[in-house]
Amino acid sequence: MFRIRKEQMDHFRAKGRRAYVERLVDFIRAEHAELLPAGADAPAKITSLVEKADALGFTLELDTTQLVLLLLLFGEDADKKLPWFGEVLGDRNYMPIGKVRRLVELAREHGEAGVDKIDISAPEIVI
């Protein structure tokens, strides 16, 4: 019988995480370069933000990517410096995709024009 040990699963999980971070860094550099300060260690910064998303219960790439974009726009500590941001992230009534959609909505209400460019939370409807 074939069994996958925890160490093997951890290896594949870490490999998948590295690949995701690399794709995310490439995406941000290509589509939202203004969010990454010049000279910044982009992989380390993005890894840190992805880990923060993990700690907040974000598991899907789309949701995590949107949260990372919001944190790059508002600051890594947005959940602490902006009460509305922290309230949404702490609200157990929302799933992660609902949280990022609500954050985008509230950012617009607070007059943050830059949020429109980074909003990837709305699903595309293809007919």
mmCIF file of C-alpha atoms in Angstrom:
data_model
loop_
_atom_site.group_PDB
_atom_site.id
_atom_site.type_symbol
_atom_site.label_atom_id
_atom_site.label_comp_id
_atom_site.label_asym_id
_atom_site.label_seq_id
_atom_site.Cartn_x
_atom_site.Cartn_y
_atom_site.Cartn_z
ATOM 1 C CA MET A 1 0.000 0.000 0.000
ATOM 2 C CA PHE A 2 1.254 3.450 -0.946
ATOM 3 C CA ARG A 3 1.332 6.001 1.889
ATOM 4 C CA ILE A 4 2.414 9.582 1.820
ATOM 5 C CA ARG A 5 4.160 10.632 4.973
ATOM 6 C CA LYS A 6 3.734 14.022 6.610
ATOM 7 C CA GLU A 7 7.256 15.021 5.559
ATOM 8 C CA GLN A 8 6.390 14.324 1.937
ATOM 9 C CA MET A 9 3.187 16.348 2.165
ATOM 10 C CA ASP A 10 5.083 19.214 3.785
ATOM 11 C CA HIS A 11 7.599 19.073 0.931
ATOM 12 C CA PHE A 12 4.875 19.323 -1.719
ATOM 13 C CA ARG A 13 3.024 22.022 0.213
ATOM 14 C CA ALA A 14 6.204 24.116 0.494
ATOM 15 C CA LYS A 15 7.010 23.571 -3.183
ATOM 16 C CA GLY A 16 3.511 24.674 -4.168
ATOM 17 C CA ARG A 17 3.769 27.728 -1.907
ATOM 18 C CA ARG A 18 7.085 28.778 -3.478
ATOM 19 C CA ALA A 19 5.605 28.424 -6.967
ATOM 20 C CA TYR A 20 2.569 30.505 -5.961
ATOM 21 C CA VAL A 21 4.741 33.263 -4.459
ATOM 22 C CA GLU A 22 6.873 33.337 -7.625
ATOM 23 C CA ARG A 23 3.737 33.642 -9.799
ATOM 24 C CA LEU A 24 2.332 36.314 -7.508
ATOM 25 C CA VAL A 25 5.556 38.359 -7.564
ATOM 26 C CA ASP A 26 5.628 38.126 -11.378
ATOM 27 C CA PHE A 27 1.958 39.174 -11.555
ATOM 28 C CA ILE A 28 2.458 42.144 -9.243
ATOM 29 C CA ARG A 29 5.592 43.281 -11.085
ATOM 30 C CA ALA A 30 3.768 43.044 -14.429
ATOM 31 C CA GLU A 31 0.375 44.454 -13.447
ATOM 32 C CA HIS A 32 0.917 46.502 -10.278
ATOM 33 C CA ALA A 33 4.603 47.451 -10.160
ATOM 34 C CA GLU A 34 3.754 50.688 -8.338
ATOM 35 C CA LEU A 35 2.819 48.611 -5.271
ATOM 36 C CA LEU A 36 6.357 47.226 -4.897
ATOM 37 C CA PRO A 37 8.886 49.817 -3.766
ATOM 38 C CA ALA A 38 12.075 49.975 -5.825
ATOM 39 C CA GLY A 39 14.824 47.862 -4.350
ATOM 40 C CA ALA A 40 12.409 45.911 -2.179
ATOM 41 C CA ASP A 41 13.043 42.207 -1.706
ATOM 42 C CA ALA A 42 9.788 41.364 -3.458
ATOM 43 C CA PRO A 43 9.770 37.594 -2.808
ATOM 44 C CA ALA A 44 10.393 38.112 0.919
ATOM 45 C CA LYS A 45 7.768 40.853 1.184
ATOM 46 C CA ILE A 46 5.161 38.849 -0.713
ATOM 47 C CA THR A 47 5.953 35.694 1.264
ATOM 48 C CA SER A 48 5.392 37.655 4.475
ATOM 49 C CA LEU A 49 2.030 38.935 3.243
ATOM 50 C CA VAL A 50 0.958 35.466 2.076
ATOM 51 C CA GLU A 51 1.846 34.112 5.521
ATOM 52 C CA LYS A 52 -0.268 36.855 7.080
ATOM 53 C CA ALA A 53 -3.154 35.822 4.832
ATOM 54 C CA ASP A 54 -2.637 32.205 5.927
ATOM 55 C CA ALA A 55 -2.831 33.239 9.564
ATOM 56 C CA LEU A 56 -6.122 34.989 8.790
ATOM 57 C CA GLY A 57 -7.586 31.816 7.285
ATOM 58 C CA PHE A 58 -7.103 32.594 3.591
ATOM 59 C CA THR A 59 -6.402 29.394 1.667
ATOM 60 C CA LEU A 60 -7.444 30.005 -1.945
ATOM 61 C CA GLU A 61 -5.048 31.791 -4.282
ATOM 62 C CA LEU A 62 -7.598 34.305 -5.620
ATOM 63 C CA ASP A 63 -8.619 35.428 -2.137
ATOM 64 C CA THR A 64 -5.022 35.527 -0.927
ATOM 65 C CA THR A 65 -3.884 37.464 -3.995
ATOM 66 C CA GLN A 66 -6.592 40.091 -3.471
ATOM 67 C CA LEU A 67 -5.685 40.459 0.200
ATOM 68 C CA VAL A 68 -1.984 40.787 -0.654
ATOM 69 C CA LEU A 69 -2.814 43.532 -3.174
ATOM 70 C CA LEU A 70 -4.889 45.356 -0.559
ATOM 71 C CA LEU A 71 -2.098 45.066 2.010
ATOM 72 C CA LEU A 72 0.411 46.401 -0.497
ATOM 73 C CA LEU A 73 -1.897 49.344 -1.198
ATOM 74 C CA PHE A 74 -2.812 50.176 2.405
ATOM 75 C CA GLY A 75 0.254 48.853 4.230
ATOM 76 C CA GLU A 76 1.160 45.590 5.892
ATOM 77 C CA ASP A 77 -0.382 46.842 9.133
ATOM 78 C CA ALA A 78 -3.638 48.037 7.536
ATOM 79 C CA ASP A 79 -5.590 45.733 9.852
ATOM 80 C CA LYS A 80 -4.149 47.641 12.822
ATOM 81 C CA LYS A 81 -4.056 51.217 11.511
ATOM 82 C CA LEU A 82 -7.421 51.232 9.707
ATOM 83 C CA PRO A 83 -10.254 50.189 12.037
ATOM 84 C CA TRP A 84 -12.600 49.211 9.185
ATOM 85 C CA PHE A 85 -9.922 46.989 7.640
ATOM 86 C CA GLY A 86 -9.281 45.129 10.891
ATOM 87 C CA GLU A 87 -12.988 44.773 11.641
ATOM 88 C CA VAL A 88 -13.655 43.087 8.306
ATOM 89 C CA LEU A 89 -10.714 40.701 8.650
ATOM 90 C CA GLY A 90 -11.888 39.758 12.126
ATOM 91 C CA ASP A 91 -15.532 39.284 11.159
ATOM 92 C CA ARG A 92 -16.453 35.592 11.319
ATOM 93 C CA ASN A 93 -19.601 36.179 9.270
ATOM 94 C CA TYR A 94 -17.563 36.434 6.087
ATOM 95 C CA MET A 95 -15.643 33.797 4.169
ATOM 96 C CA PRO A 96 -12.272 35.053 2.861
ATOM 97 C CA ILE A 97 -13.681 36.021 -0.555
ATOM 98 C CA GLY A 98 -16.440 37.943 1.207
ATOM 99 C CA LYS A 99 -13.854 39.706 3.347
ATOM 100 C CA VAL A 100 -11.831 40.919 0.371
ATOM 101 C CA ARG A 101 -14.961 42.003 -1.486
ATOM 102 C CA ARG A 102 -16.099 43.932 1.598
ATOM 103 C CA LEU A 103 -12.637 45.496 1.978
ATOM 104 C CA VAL A 104 -12.739 46.652 -1.643
ATOM 105 C CA GLU A 105 -16.235 48.055 -1.121
ATOM 106 C CA LEU A 106 -15.212 49.926 2.037
ATOM 107 C CA ALA A 107 -12.032 51.215 0.396
ATOM 108 C CA ARG A 108 -14.180 52.754 -2.330
ATOM 109 C CA GLU A 109 -16.487 54.263 0.311
ATOM 110 C CA HIS A 110 -13.422 55.792 1.987
ATOM 111 C CA GLY A 111 -12.456 57.389 -1.313
ATOM 112 C CA GLU A 112 -9.459 55.210 -2.154
ATOM 113 C CA ALA A 113 -9.252 55.553 -5.932
ATOM 114 C CA GLY A 114 -6.354 53.104 -6.256
ATOM 115 C CA VAL A 115 -8.523 50.178 -5.244
ATOM 116 C CA ASP A 116 -10.321 49.999 -8.587
ATOM 117 C CA LYS A 117 -7.106 49.091 -10.367
ATOM 118 C CA ILE A 118 -6.340 46.207 -8.008
ATOM 119 C CA ASP A 119 -9.840 44.769 -7.600
ATOM 120 C CA ILE A 120 -9.689 41.170 -8.772
ATOM 121 C CA SER A 121 -12.312 39.908 -6.329
ATOM 122 C CA ALA A 122 -15.309 40.142 -8.633
ATOM 123 C CA PRO A 123 -15.813 36.980 -10.655
ATOM 124 C CA GLU A 124 -15.930 37.366 -14.389
ATOM 125 C CA ILE A 125 -19.147 36.341 -16.065
ATOM 126 C CA VAL A 126 -18.595 34.756 -19.431
ATOM 127 C CA ILE A 127 -21.597 34.039 -21.616
#
